[in-house]
PDB file of C-alpha atoms (C1' of nucleotides) in Angstrom:
ATOM      1  CA  MET A   1    -181.420  69.654-123.263  1.00 97.00           C
ATOM      2  CA  ARG A   2    -178.856  70.044-120.508  1.00 97.00           C
ATOM      3  CA  ILE A   3    -178.703  68.143-117.247  1.00 98.00           C
ATOM      4  CA  GLY A   4    -180.577  70.728-115.194  1.00 97.00           C
ATOM      5  CA  GLU A   5    -183.592  70.684-117.462  1.00 98.00           C
ATOM      6  CA  LEU A   6    -183.701  66.893-117.628  1.00 98.00           C
ATOM      7  CA  ALA A   7    -183.448  66.731-113.860  1.00 98.00           C
ATOM      8  CA  GLU A   8    -186.326  69.122-113.390  1.00 97.00           C
ATOM      9  CA  ARG A   9    -188.553  67.483-115.987  1.00 97.00           C
ATOM     10  CA  ALA A  10    -187.860  64.035-114.572  1.00 97.00           C
ATOM     11  CA  GLY A  11    -188.186  65.158-110.982  1.00 97.00           C
ATOM     12  CA  VAL A  12    -184.772  63.928-109.855  1.00 97.00           C
ATOM     13  CA  SER A  13    -181.514  65.625-108.846  1.00 97.00           C
ATOM     14  CA  THR A  14    -178.655  66.287-111.227  1.00 97.00           C
ATOM     15  CA  ARG A  15    -176.549  64.243-108.872  1.00 97.00           C
ATOM     16  CA  ALA A  16    -178.812  61.262-109.464  1.00 97.00           C
ATOM     17  CA  LEU A  17    -178.484  61.633-113.231  1.00 98.00           C
ATOM     18  CA  ARG A  18    -174.700  61.711-112.994  1.00 97.00           C
ATOM     19  CA  HIS A  19    -174.914  58.680-110.764  1.00 97.00           C
ATOM     20  CA  TYR A  20    -176.944  56.810-113.382  1.00 97.00           C
ATOM     21  CA  GLU A  21    -174.366  57.738-115.982  1.00 97.00           C
ATOM     22  CA  ALA A  22    -171.557  56.469-113.743  1.00 95.00           C
ATOM     23  CA  LEU A  23    -173.404  53.152-113.589  1.00 95.00           C
ATOM     24  CA  GLY A  24    -173.686  53.091-117.366  1.00 95.00           C
ATOM     25  CA  LEU A  25    -177.456  53.362-117.183  1.00 97.00           C
ATOM     26  CA  LEU A  26    -177.691  56.759-118.819  1.00 97.00           C
ATOM     27  CA  PRO A  27    -174.845  57.506-121.267  1.00 96.00           C
ATOM     28  CA  ALA A  28    -174.834  61.153-122.311  1.00 96.00           C
ATOM     29  CA  GLN A  29    -173.694  63.008-125.400  1.00 96.00           C
ATOM     30  CA  ARG A  30    -171.230  65.815-124.784  1.00 97.00           C
ATOM     31  CA  ARG A  31    -171.021  69.254-126.310  1.00 96.00           C
ATOM     32  CA  ALA A  32    -167.728  70.863-127.201  1.00 94.00           C
ATOM     33  CA  ASN A  33    -167.603  72.551-123.804  1.00 95.00           C
ATOM     34  CA  GLY A  34    -168.052  69.280-121.955  1.00 96.00           C
ATOM     35  CA  TYR A  35    -171.709  69.801-121.049  1.00 98.00           C
ATOM     36  CA  ARG A  36    -173.948  66.727-121.175  1.00 98.00           C
ATOM     37  CA  THR A  37    -176.760  66.811-123.717  1.00 97.00           C
ATOM     38  CA  TYR A  38    -179.920  64.730-123.511  1.00 98.00           C
ATOM     39  CA  GLY A  39    -182.895  64.007-125.733  1.00 97.00           C
ATOM     40  CA  GLU A  40    -186.500  63.023-125.157  1.00 97.00           C
ATOM     41  CA  GLU A  41    -185.585  59.334-125.136  1.00 97.00           C
ATOM     42  CA  ASP A  42    -183.360  60.007-122.134  1.00 98.00           C
ATOM     43  CA  LEU A  43    -186.295  61.522-120.305  1.00 98.00           C
ATOM     44  CA  ARG A  44    -188.244  58.354-120.944  1.00 97.00           C
ATOM     45  CA  ALA A  45    -185.332  56.261-119.710  1.00 98.00           C
ATOM     46  CA  VAL A  46    -185.141  58.223-116.473  1.00 98.00           C
ATOM     47  CA  THR A  47    -188.897  57.961-116.034  1.00 97.00           C
ATOM     48  CA  GLU A  48    -188.662  54.203-116.491  1.00 97.00           C
ATOM     49  CA  ILE A  49    -185.863  54.003-113.935  1.00 98.00           C
ATOM     50  CA  ARG A  50    -187.818  55.990-111.341  1.00 97.00           C
ATOM     51  CA  THR A  51    -190.964  53.955-111.864  1.00 96.00           C
ATOM     52  CA  LEU A  52    -189.114  50.683-111.408  1.00 97.00           C
ATOM     53  CA  VAL A  53    -187.161  51.925-108.407  1.00 96.00           C
ATOM     54  CA  GLY A  54    -190.510  52.925-106.959  1.00 95.00           C
ATOM     55  CA  LEU A  55    -191.536  49.297-107.318  1.00 95.00           C
ATOM     56  CA  GLY A  56    -188.529  48.204-105.297  1.00 94.00           C
ATOM     57  CA  LEU A  57    -186.033  47.371-108.017  1.00 96.00           C
ATOM     58  CA  SER A  58    -182.399  48.293-107.516  1.00 96.00           C
ATOM     59  CA  LEU A  59    -180.708  50.482-110.114  1.00 97.00           C
ATOM     60  CA  GLU A  60    -178.850  47.439-111.437  1.00 96.00           C
ATOM     61  CA  GLU A  61    -182.143  45.656-111.929  1.00 96.00           C
ATOM     62  CA  THR A  62    -183.456  48.463-114.112  1.00 97.00           C
ATOM     63  CA  ARG A  63    -180.613  47.932-116.584  1.00 97.00           C
ATOM     64  CA  PRO A  64    -182.440  45.435-118.819  1.00 97.00           C
ATOM     65  CA  PHE A  65    -185.340  47.863-119.084  1.00 98.00           C
ATOM     66  CA  VAL A  66    -183.340  50.890-120.154  1.00 97.00           C
ATOM     67  CA  GLU A  67    -181.349  48.754-122.591  1.00 97.00           C
ATOM     68  CA  CYS A  68    -184.621  47.476-123.961  1.00 97.00           C
ATOM     69  CA  LEU A  69    -185.747  51.054-124.487  1.00 96.00           C
ATOM     70  CA  ARG A  70    -182.499  51.990-126.186  1.00 95.00           C
ATOM     71  CA  ALA A  71    -182.916  48.987-128.464  1.00 95.00           C
ATOM     72  CA  GLY A  72    -185.884  50.851-129.875  1.00 93.00           C
ATOM     73  CA  ARG A  73    -188.638  48.931-128.140  1.00 93.00           C
ATOM     74  CA  PRO A  74    -191.652  51.092-127.253  1.00 90.00           C
ATOM     75  CA  SER A  75    -191.735  49.685-123.734  1.00 91.00           C
ATOM     76  CA  GLY A  76    -188.818  48.837-121.459  1.00 93.00           C
ATOM     77  CA  GLY A  77    -190.553  45.738-120.156  1.00 93.00           C
ATOM     78  CA  SER A  78    -190.971  44.008-123.482  1.00 92.00           C
ATOM     79  CA  CYS A  79    -187.604  42.253-123.618  1.00 95.00           C
ATOM     80  CA  ALA A  80    -186.831  38.787-122.303  1.00 95.00           C
ATOM     81  CA  ASP A  81    -184.366  40.005-119.677  1.00 96.00           C
ATOM     82  CA  SER A  82    -186.859  42.545-118.364  1.00 96.00           C
ATOM     83  CA  ILE A  83    -189.547  39.915-118.064  1.00 97.00           C
ATOM     84  CA  ALA A  84    -187.161  37.674-116.169  1.00 96.00           C
ATOM     85  CA  VAL A  85    -186.541  40.536-113.730  1.00 96.00           C
ATOM     86  CA  TYR A  86    -190.300  41.046-113.359  1.00 96.00           C
ATOM     87  CA  ARG A  87    -190.777  37.386-112.508  1.00 96.00           C
ATOM     88  CA  ARG A  88    -187.889  37.327-110.073  1.00 95.00           C
ATOM     89  CA  LYS A  89    -189.054  40.495-108.362  1.00 96.00           C
ATOM     90  CA  LEU A  90    -192.579  39.196-108.102  1.00 96.00           C
ATOM     91  CA  ALA A  91    -191.287  36.068-106.377  1.00 96.00           C
ATOM     92  CA  GLU A  92    -189.221  38.215-104.014  1.00 95.00           C
ATOM     93  CA  VAL A  93    -192.227  40.353-103.186  1.00 96.00           C
ATOM     94  CA  ASP A  94    -194.285  37.261-102.495  1.00 96.00           C
ATOM     95  CA  ALA A  95    -191.587  35.998-100.150  1.00 95.00           C
ATOM     96  CA  SER A  96    -191.475  39.367 -98.395  1.00 95.00           C
ATOM     97  CA  LEU A  97    -195.236  39.369 -98.037  1.00 96.00           C
ATOM     98  CA  ALA A  98    -195.178  35.923 -96.458  1.00 96.00           C
ATOM     99  CA  ARG A  99    -192.402  36.838 -94.060  1.00 95.00           C
ATOM    100  CA  LEU A 100    -193.984  40.133 -93.159  1.00 95.00           C
ATOM    101  CA  GLY A 101    -197.309  38.436 -92.523  1.00 96.00           C
ATOM    102  CA  ALA A 102    -195.659  36.046 -90.104  1.00 96.00           C
ATOM    103  CA  VAL A 103    -193.852  38.943 -88.438  1.00 96.00           C
ATOM    104  CA  ARG A 104    -197.123  40.787 -88.087  1.00 96.00           C
ATOM    105  CA  ALA A 105    -198.751  37.831 -86.389  1.00 97.00           C
ATOM    106  CA  GLU A 106    -195.817  37.429 -84.033  1.00 96.00           C
ATOM    107  CA  LEU A 107    -195.770  41.133 -83.182  1.00 96.00           C
ATOM    108  CA  GLU A 108    -199.461  41.081 -82.427  1.00 96.00           C
ATOM    109  CA  ALA A 109    -199.098  37.978 -80.271  1.00 96.00           C
ATOM    110  CA  GLN A 110    -196.235  39.568 -78.320  1.00 94.00           C
ATOM    111  CA  LEU A 111    -198.188  42.770 -77.879  1.00 95.00           C
ATOM    112  CA  HIS A 112    -201.210  40.932 -76.531  1.00 95.00           C
ATOM    113  CA  ALA A 113    -199.055  38.855 -74.240  1.00 93.00           C
ATOM    114  CA  ALA A 114    -197.430  42.007 -72.882  1.00 92.00           C
ATOM    115  CA  LEU A 115    -200.798  43.648 -72.343  1.00 92.00           C
ATOM    116  CA  ARG A 116    -202.075  40.609 -70.451  1.00 91.00           C
ATOM    117  CA  GLU A 117    -198.960  40.620 -68.327  1.00 83.00           C
ATOM    118  CA  ARG A 118    -199.498  44.242 -67.345  1.00 76.00           C
ATOM    119  CA  ALA A 119    -203.139  43.671 -66.469  1.00 74.00           C
ATOM    120  CA  PRO A 120    -203.137  40.200 -64.894  1.00 67.00           C
ATOM    121  CA  GLU A 121    -206.725  40.292 -63.626  1.00 62.00           C
ATOM    122  CA  PRO A 122    -208.930  42.639 -65.592  1.00 56.00           C
ATOM    123  CA  ARG A 123    -211.860  43.957 -63.545  1.00 55.00           C
ATOM    124  CA  CYS A 124    -214.050  44.075 -66.603  1.00 52.00           C
ATOM    125  CA  GLU A 125    -213.666  42.631 -70.099  1.00 56.00           C
ATOM    126  CA  LEU A 126    -214.392  46.005 -71.608  1.00 54.00           C
ATOM    127  CA  THR A 127    -211.173  47.433 -70.204  1.00 50.00           C
ATOM    128  CA  VAL A 128    -209.024  45.060 -72.247  1.00 50.00           C
ATOM    129  CA  GLU A 129    -207.781  46.846 -75.320  1.00 51.00           C
ATOM    130  CA  GLU A 130    -207.956  44.707 -78.400  1.00 46.00           C
ATOM    131  CA  ALA A 131    -204.995  46.141 -80.270  1.00 43.00           C
TER     132      ALA A 131
ATOM    133  CA  MET B   1    -168.719  34.320 -68.196  1.00 97.00           C
ATOM    134  CA  ARG B   2    -166.445  36.009 -70.716  1.00 97.00           C
ATOM    135  CA  ILE B   3    -167.442  37.466 -74.057  1.00 98.00           C
ATOM    136  CA  GLY B   4    -166.588  34.376 -76.098  1.00 97.00           C
ATOM    137  CA  GLU B   5    -168.856  32.135 -74.070  1.00 97.00           C
ATOM    138  CA  LEU B   6    -171.731  34.608 -74.139  1.00 98.00           C
ATOM    139  CA  ALA B   7    -171.323  34.976 -77.894  1.00 98.00           C
ATOM    140  CA  GLU B   8    -171.434  31.232 -78.433  1.00 97.00           C
ATOM    141  CA  ARG B   9    -174.390  30.656 -76.126  1.00 97.00           C
ATOM    142  CA  ALA B  10    -176.323  33.517 -77.684  1.00 97.00           C
ATOM    143  CA  GLY B  11    -175.377  32.576 -81.212  1.00 97.00           C
ATOM    144  CA  VAL B  12    -173.865  35.932 -82.107  1.00 97.00           C
ATOM    145  CA  SER B  13    -170.349  37.219 -82.771  1.00 97.00           C
ATOM    146  CA  THR B  14    -168.167  38.844 -80.117  1.00 97.00           C
ATOM    147  CA  ARG B  15    -168.029  41.829 -82.446  1.00 97.00           C
ATOM    148  CA  ALA B  16    -171.806  42.160 -82.209  1.00 97.00           C
ATOM    149  CA  LEU B  17    -171.667  42.086 -78.404  1.00 98.00           C
ATOM    150  CA  ARG B  18    -169.054  44.836 -78.337  1.00 97.00           C
ATOM    151  CA  HIS B  19    -171.219  46.768 -80.756  1.00 97.00           C
ATOM    152  CA  TYR B  20    -174.199  46.460 -78.409  1.00 98.00           C
ATOM    153  CA  GLU B  21    -172.037  47.703 -75.578  1.00 97.00           C
ATOM    154  CA  ALA B  22    -170.890  50.673 -77.646  1.00 95.00           C
ATOM    155  CA  LEU B  23    -174.555  51.550 -78.127  1.00 95.00           C
ATOM    156  CA  GLY B  24    -175.133  51.287 -74.395  1.00 95.00           C
ATOM    157  CA  LEU B  25    -177.442  48.328 -74.872  1.00 97.00           C
ATOM    158  CA  LEU B  26    -175.255  45.836 -73.076  1.00 97.00           C
ATOM    159  CA  PRO B  27    -173.043  47.393 -70.381  1.00 97.00           C
ATOM    160  CA  ALA B  28    -170.430  44.927 -69.128  1.00 96.00           C
ATOM    161  CA  GLN B  29    -168.585  44.467 -65.856  1.00 96.00           C
ATOM    162  CA  ARG B  30    -164.803  44.385 -66.140  1.00 97.00           C
ATOM    163  CA  ARG B  31    -162.279  42.170 -64.413  1.00 96.00           C
ATOM    164  CA  ALA B  32    -158.944  43.483 -63.161  1.00 95.00           C
ATOM    165  CA  ASN B  33    -157.305  42.518 -66.443  1.00 95.00           C
ATOM    166  CA  GLY B  34    -159.846  44.448 -68.504  1.00 96.00           C
ATOM    167  CA  TYR B  35    -161.848  41.427 -69.676  1.00 98.00           C
ATOM    168  CA  ARG B  36    -165.615  41.856 -69.888  1.00 98.00           C
ATOM    169  CA  THR B  37    -167.693  39.677 -67.570  1.00 97.00           C
ATOM    170  CA  TYR B  38    -171.323  38.747 -68.130  1.00 98.00           C
ATOM    171  CA  GLY B  39    -174.049  36.981 -66.178  1.00 97.00           C
ATOM    172  CA  GLU B  40    -177.134  34.998 -67.101  1.00 97.00           C
ATOM    173  CA  GLU B  41    -179.226  38.159 -67.265  1.00 97.00           C
ATOM    174  CA  ASP B  42    -176.970  39.408 -70.040  1.00 98.00           C
ATOM    175  CA  LEU B  43    -177.646  36.251 -72.006  1.00 98.00           C
ATOM    176  CA  ARG B  44    -181.353  36.935 -71.647  1.00 97.00           C
ATOM    177  CA  ALA B  45    -180.817  40.516 -72.798  1.00 98.00           C
ATOM    178  CA  VAL B  46    -178.944  39.408 -75.909  1.00 98.00           C
ATOM    179  CA  THR B  47    -181.593  36.797 -76.643  1.00 97.00           C
ATOM    180  CA  GLU B  48    -184.243  39.504 -76.394  1.00 97.00           C
ATOM    181  CA  ILE B  49    -182.285  41.751 -78.731  1.00 98.00           C
ATOM    182  CA  ARG B  50    -181.880  39.034 -81.339  1.00 97.00           C
ATOM    183  CA  THR B  51    -185.533  38.044 -81.181  1.00 97.00           C
ATOM    184  CA  LEU B  52    -186.666  41.627 -81.680  1.00 97.00           C
ATOM    185  CA  VAL B  53    -184.170  42.303 -84.446  1.00 96.00           C
ATOM    186  CA  GLY B  54    -185.526  39.169 -86.094  1.00 95.00           C
ATOM    187  CA  LEU B  55    -188.936  40.851 -86.035  1.00 95.00           C
ATOM    188  CA  GLY B  56    -187.528  43.844 -87.859  1.00 94.00           C
ATOM    189  CA  LEU B  57    -186.746  46.198 -84.983  1.00 96.00           C
ATOM    190  CA  SER B  58    -183.590  48.283 -85.138  1.00 96.00           C
ATOM    191  CA  LEU B  59    -181.080  48.005 -82.317  1.00 97.00           C
ATOM    192  CA  GLU B  60    -182.214  51.393 -81.007  1.00 96.00           C
ATOM    193  CA  GLU B  61    -185.766  50.149 -80.885  1.00 96.00           C
ATOM    194  CA  THR B  62    -184.777  47.249 -78.669  1.00 97.00           C
ATOM    195  CA  ARG B  63    -183.512  49.641 -76.018  1.00 97.00           C
ATOM    196  CA  PRO B  64    -186.783  49.926 -74.073  1.00 97.00           C
ATOM    197  CA  PHE B  65    -186.951  46.138 -73.919  1.00 98.00           C
ATOM    198  CA  VAL B  66    -183.479  45.575 -72.521  1.00 97.00           C
ATOM    199  CA  GLU B  67    -183.942  48.425 -70.061  1.00 97.00           C
ATOM    200  CA  CYS B  68    -187.217  46.833 -69.021  1.00 97.00           C
ATOM    201  CA  LEU B  69    -185.356  43.578 -68.402  1.00 96.00           C
ATOM    202  CA  ARG B  70    -182.668  45.322 -66.388  1.00 95.00           C
ATOM    203  CA  ALA B  71    -185.381  46.975 -64.323  1.00 95.00           C
ATOM    204  CA  GLY B  72    -186.126  43.499 -63.026  1.00 93.00           C
ATOM    205  CA  ARG B  73    -189.175  42.774 -65.113  1.00 93.00           C
ATOM    206  CA  PRO B  74    -189.511  39.096 -66.079  1.00 90.00           C
ATOM    207  CA  SER B  75    -190.256  40.072 -69.687  1.00 92.00           C
ATOM    208  CA  GLY B  76    -188.752  42.846 -71.750  1.00 93.00           C
ATOM    209  CA  GLY B  77    -192.067  43.645 -73.364  1.00 93.00           C
ATOM    210  CA  SER B  78    -193.954  44.423 -70.179  1.00 92.00           C
ATOM    211  CA  CYS B  79    -193.046  48.096 -69.876  1.00 95.00           C
ATOM    212  CA  ALA B  80    -194.966  51.018 -71.317  1.00 95.00           C
ATOM    213  CA  ASP B  81    -192.175  52.081 -73.665  1.00 96.00           C
ATOM    214  CA  SER B  82    -191.818  48.574 -75.033  1.00 97.00           C
ATOM    215  CA  ILE B  83    -195.523  48.330 -75.693  1.00 96.00           C
ATOM    216  CA  ALA B  84    -195.423  51.647 -77.507  1.00 96.00           C
ATOM    217  CA  VAL B  85    -192.665  50.254 -79.725  1.00 96.00           C
ATOM    218  CA  TYR B  86    -194.750  47.137 -80.367  1.00 96.00           C
ATOM    219  CA  ARG B  87    -197.698  49.246 -81.442  1.00 96.00           C
ATOM    220  CA  ARG B  88    -195.598  51.500 -83.617  1.00 95.00           C
ATOM    221  CA  LYS B  89    -193.876  48.572 -85.276  1.00 96.00           C
ATOM    222  CA  LEU B  90    -197.156  46.832 -85.889  1.00 96.00           C
ATOM    223  CA  ALA B  91    -198.449  49.925 -87.634  1.00 96.00           C
ATOM    224  CA  GLU B  92    -195.274  50.104 -89.719  1.00 95.00           C
ATOM    225  CA  VAL B  93    -195.614  46.470 -90.698  1.00 96.00           C
ATOM    226  CA  ASP B  94    -199.229  47.043 -91.699  1.00 96.00           C
ATOM    227  CA  ALA B  95    -198.152  49.965 -93.841  1.00 95.00           C
ATOM    228  CA  SER B  96    -195.419  47.857 -95.433  1.00 95.00           C
ATOM    229  CA  LEU B  97    -197.886  45.073 -96.113  1.00 95.00           C
ATOM    230  CA  ALA B  98    -200.279  47.472 -97.809  1.00 96.00           C
ATOM    231  CA  ARG B  99    -197.539  49.033 -99.905  1.00 95.00           C
ATOM    232  CA  LEU B 100    -196.066  45.680-100.834  1.00 95.00           C
ATOM    233  CA  GLY B 101    -199.486  44.378-101.815  1.00 96.00           C
ATOM    234  CA  ALA B 102    -199.954  47.312-104.164  1.00 96.00           C
ATOM    235  CA  VAL B 103    -196.449  46.801-105.558  1.00 95.00           C
ATOM    236  CA  ARG B 104    -197.222  43.146-106.130  1.00 96.00           C
ATOM    237  CA  ALA B 105    -200.359  43.978-108.075  1.00 96.00           C
ATOM    238  CA  GLU B 106    -198.513  46.545-110.153  1.00 95.00           C
ATOM    239  CA  LEU B 107    -195.650  44.142-110.873  1.00 95.00           C
ATOM    240  CA  GLU B 108    -198.079  41.473-111.983  1.00 96.00           C
ATOM    241  CA  ALA B 109    -199.955  43.917-114.182  1.00 95.00           C
ATOM    242  CA  GLN B 110    -196.732  45.078-115.820  1.00 94.00           C
ATOM    243  CA  LEU B 111    -195.609  41.506-116.335  1.00 94.00           C
ATOM    244  CA  HIS B 112    -198.848  40.545-118.013  1.00 94.00           C
ATOM    245  CA  ALA B 113    -198.782  43.665-120.153  1.00 93.00           C
ATOM    246  CA  ALA B 114    -195.244  42.847-121.265  1.00 92.00           C
ATOM    247  CA  LEU B 115    -196.200  39.273-122.085  1.00 91.00           C
ATOM    248  CA  ARG B 116    -199.140  40.440-124.171  1.00 90.00           C
ATOM    249  CA  GLU B 117    -196.880  42.859-125.985  1.00 82.00           C
ATOM    250  CA  ARG B 118    -194.443  40.125-126.902  1.00 76.00           C
ATOM    251  CA  ALA B 119    -197.184  37.828-128.197  1.00 73.00           C
ATOM    252  CA  PRO B 120    -199.665  40.181-129.849  1.00 67.00           C
ATOM    253  CA  GLU B 121    -201.719  37.453-131.516  1.00 63.00           C
ATOM    254  CA  PRO B 122    -201.502  34.152-129.695  1.00 56.00           C
ATOM    255  CA  ARG B 123    -202.110  31.180-132.013  1.00 55.00           C
ATOM    256  CA  CYS B 124    -203.690  29.225-129.192  1.00 53.00           C
ATOM    257  CA  GLU B 125    -204.816  30.219-125.699  1.00 56.00           C
ATOM    258  CA  LEU B 126    -202.863  27.351-124.206  1.00 54.00           C
ATOM    259  CA  THR B 127    -199.580  28.970-125.210  1.00 50.00           C
ATOM    260  CA  VAL B 128    -200.204  32.011-123.049  1.00 50.00           C
ATOM    261  CA  GLU B 129    -198.365  31.624-119.786  1.00 51.00           C
ATOM    262  CA  GLU B 130    -200.429  32.736-116.846  1.00 46.00           C
ATOM    263  CA  ALA B 131    -197.635  33.977-114.606  1.00 44.00           C
TER     264      ALA B 131
ATOM    265  C1'  DC C   1    -165.828  93.603-117.302  1.00 62.54           C
ATOM    266  C1'  DG C   2    -167.849  91.299-113.911  1.00 62.54           C
ATOM    267  C1'  DT C   3    -171.538  88.843-111.801  1.00 62.54           C
ATOM    268  C1'  DG C   4    -174.618  85.229-111.365  1.00 62.54           C
ATOM    269  C1'  DG C   5    -176.341  81.007-112.871  1.00 62.54           C
ATOM    270  C1'  DC C   6    -175.414  77.206-115.131  1.00 62.54           C
ATOM    271  C1'  DG C   7    -172.035  73.290-115.876  1.00 62.54           C
ATOM    272  C1'  DT C   8    -167.692  70.079-114.725  1.00 62.54           C
ATOM    273  C1'  DT C   9    -164.871  66.415-111.809  1.00 62.54           C
ATOM    274  C1'  DG C  10    -163.426  64.513-107.428  1.00 62.54           C
ATOM    275  C1'  DA C  11    -164.059  62.977-103.168  1.00 62.54           C
ATOM    276  C1'  DC C  12    -165.882  62.425 -98.689  1.00 62.54           C
ATOM    277  C1'  DG C  13    -170.391  61.818 -95.732  1.00 62.54           C
ATOM    278  C1'  DT C  14    -174.759  59.369 -94.617  1.00 62.54           C
ATOM    279  C1'  DC C  15    -177.274  55.271 -92.472  1.00 62.54           C
ATOM    280  C1'  DC C  16    -176.823  50.342 -90.085  1.00 62.54           C
ATOM    281  C1'  DG C  17    -175.020  46.427 -88.217  1.00 62.54           C
ATOM    282  C1'  DC C  18    -171.708  44.680 -87.917  1.00 62.54           C
ATOM    283  C1'  DG C  19    -167.022  42.048 -90.659  1.00 62.54           C
ATOM    284  C1'  DT C  20    -162.334  42.184 -90.778  1.00 62.54           C
ATOM    285  C1'  DC C  21    -157.905  43.322 -90.074  1.00 62.54           C
ATOM    286  C1'  DA C  22    -153.937  45.135 -87.046  1.00 62.54           C
ATOM    287  C1'  DA C  23    -151.208  45.307 -83.107  1.00 62.54           C
ATOM    288  C1'  DG C  24    -150.994  44.301 -78.930  1.00 62.54           C
ATOM    289  C1'  DG C  25    -152.042  42.173 -73.711  1.00 62.54           C
ATOM    290  C1'  DT C  26    -153.393  37.846 -70.747  1.00 62.54           C
ATOM    291  C1'  DC C  27    -153.744  33.376 -69.266  1.00 62.54           C
ATOM    292  C1'  DT C  28    -153.161  28.272 -69.312  1.00 62.54           C
ATOM    293  C1'  DA C  29    -151.297  23.861 -70.525  1.00 62.54           C
ATOM    294  C1'  DG C  30    -147.351  21.210 -71.748  1.00 62.54           C
TER     295       DG C  30
ATOM    296  C1'  DC D   1    -140.542  29.088 -71.603  1.00 62.54           C
ATOM    297  C1'  DT D   2    -143.437  29.147 -75.173  1.00 62.54           C
ATOM    298  C1'  DA D   3    -147.256  28.169 -78.071  1.00 62.54           C
ATOM    299  C1'  DG D   4    -151.831  29.168 -78.797  1.00 62.54           C
ATOM    300  C1'  DA D   5    -156.301  30.400 -77.380  1.00 62.54           C
ATOM    301  C1'  DC D   6    -158.389  33.846 -75.483  1.00 62.54           C
ATOM    302  C1'  DC D   7    -158.983  38.967 -74.639  1.00 62.54           C
ATOM    303  C1'  DT D   8    -158.317  44.387 -75.557  1.00 62.54           C
ATOM    304  C1'  DT D   9    -158.875  48.957 -78.466  1.00 62.54           C
ATOM    305  C1'  DG D  10    -158.846  51.324 -82.847  1.00 62.54           C
ATOM    306  C1'  DA D  11    -159.979  51.917 -87.294  1.00 62.54           C
ATOM    307  C1'  DC D  12    -161.329  50.987 -91.993  1.00 62.54           C
ATOM    308  C1'  DG D  13    -164.728  48.343 -95.242  1.00 62.54           C
ATOM    309  C1'  DC D  14    -169.257  47.128 -97.102  1.00 62.54           C
ATOM    310  C1'  DG D  15    -173.553  47.925 -99.756  1.00 62.54           C
ATOM    311  C1'  DG D  16    -176.965  51.448-102.091  1.00 62.54           C
ATOM    312  C1'  DA D  17    -178.273  55.630-103.767  1.00 62.54           C
ATOM    313  C1'  DC D  18    -177.228  59.309-103.699  1.00 62.54           C
ATOM    314  C1'  DG D  19    -176.214  64.387-100.591  1.00 62.54           C
ATOM    315  C1'  DT D  20    -173.013  67.753-100.048  1.00 62.54           C
ATOM    316  C1'  DC D  21    -169.140  70.273-100.254  1.00 62.54           C
ATOM    317  C1'  DA D  22    -164.870  72.140-102.887  1.00 62.54           C
ATOM    318  C1'  DA D  23    -162.717  74.256-106.556  1.00 62.54           C
ATOM    319  C1'  DC D  24    -163.012  75.187-110.891  1.00 62.54           C
ATOM    320  C1'  DG D  25    -164.849  76.299-116.106  1.00 62.54           C
ATOM    321  C1'  DC D  26    -168.432  78.405-119.305  1.00 62.54           C
ATOM    322  C1'  DC D  27    -171.574  81.732-120.877  1.00 62.54           C
ATOM    323  C1'  DA D  28    -175.130  85.412-121.307  1.00 62.54           C
ATOM    324  C1'  DC D  29    -176.629  89.772-119.728  1.00 62.54           C
ATOM    325  C1'  DG D  30    -176.142  94.463-118.211  1.00 62.54           C
TER     326       DG D  30
END
DNA sequence: CGTGGCGTTGACGTCCGCGTCAAGGTCTAG
DNA sequence: CTAGACCTTGACGCGGACGTCAACGCCACG
């Protein structure tokens, strides 16, 4: 299939596919006229990339997965390098969650402080908004 | 005080201060020789900016806060616009937390699936890593 | 034959918060 | 007088994942 069909079936732009090729993530066969040609395995590679990017991985981080697929493995996550990326990303997500939780608490505290400052002496407790 | 002193006291670069001025966040007085001059209130403004940016606000989003300060309010968060930004940001953070929680679960599920795939028939339960 | 729909490469634009020169002006101490 | 520590504006760079031209080639259909 040509690039337009792959793009449509994968739900990405042709520009994105060329970008992946430029990064070496998605090498393409060429016809005599210079057109790129793709197979079903390329569709699966692109699907894998989009799934992982959706989970917050960078394109570089998806490399072990697509290489794992090209090595003939049924799943892109079943190679050692991929698993290492999973672990690393999980740790990063945990760190982000912790930081974001602290930020949330601080934002809420600041918001409540600001609300108290604007209504120094509430006439009635029921008028104080809780968040 | 001149820009170098403000930068050092606020813990930011002079380049950052000029950037804030270019955005209209930190207008500066000028001496006859063209040098920028700042007062203590500018230090407070920069401190406010850095605090808010540390909570994940963009520079644009800090604008209501610094304007609130310049309006003479003791706290940058005590104006209606600032409070609106607080609320909006809090909602964004909640959304991020929810998304990140789902991503975390998915990452962990994928990791476990990959581990099972690599060790289809564990000889002993103790050899299965839990995370 | 020509038109329209595909494809190609190359290169600049976007967003953000500055970093990092470059090329100069200003002020102070020795 | 001069070194050097400060200041000025202007402009390009970065990272990431492409978007968006521009200018061209290829091919099937009528």
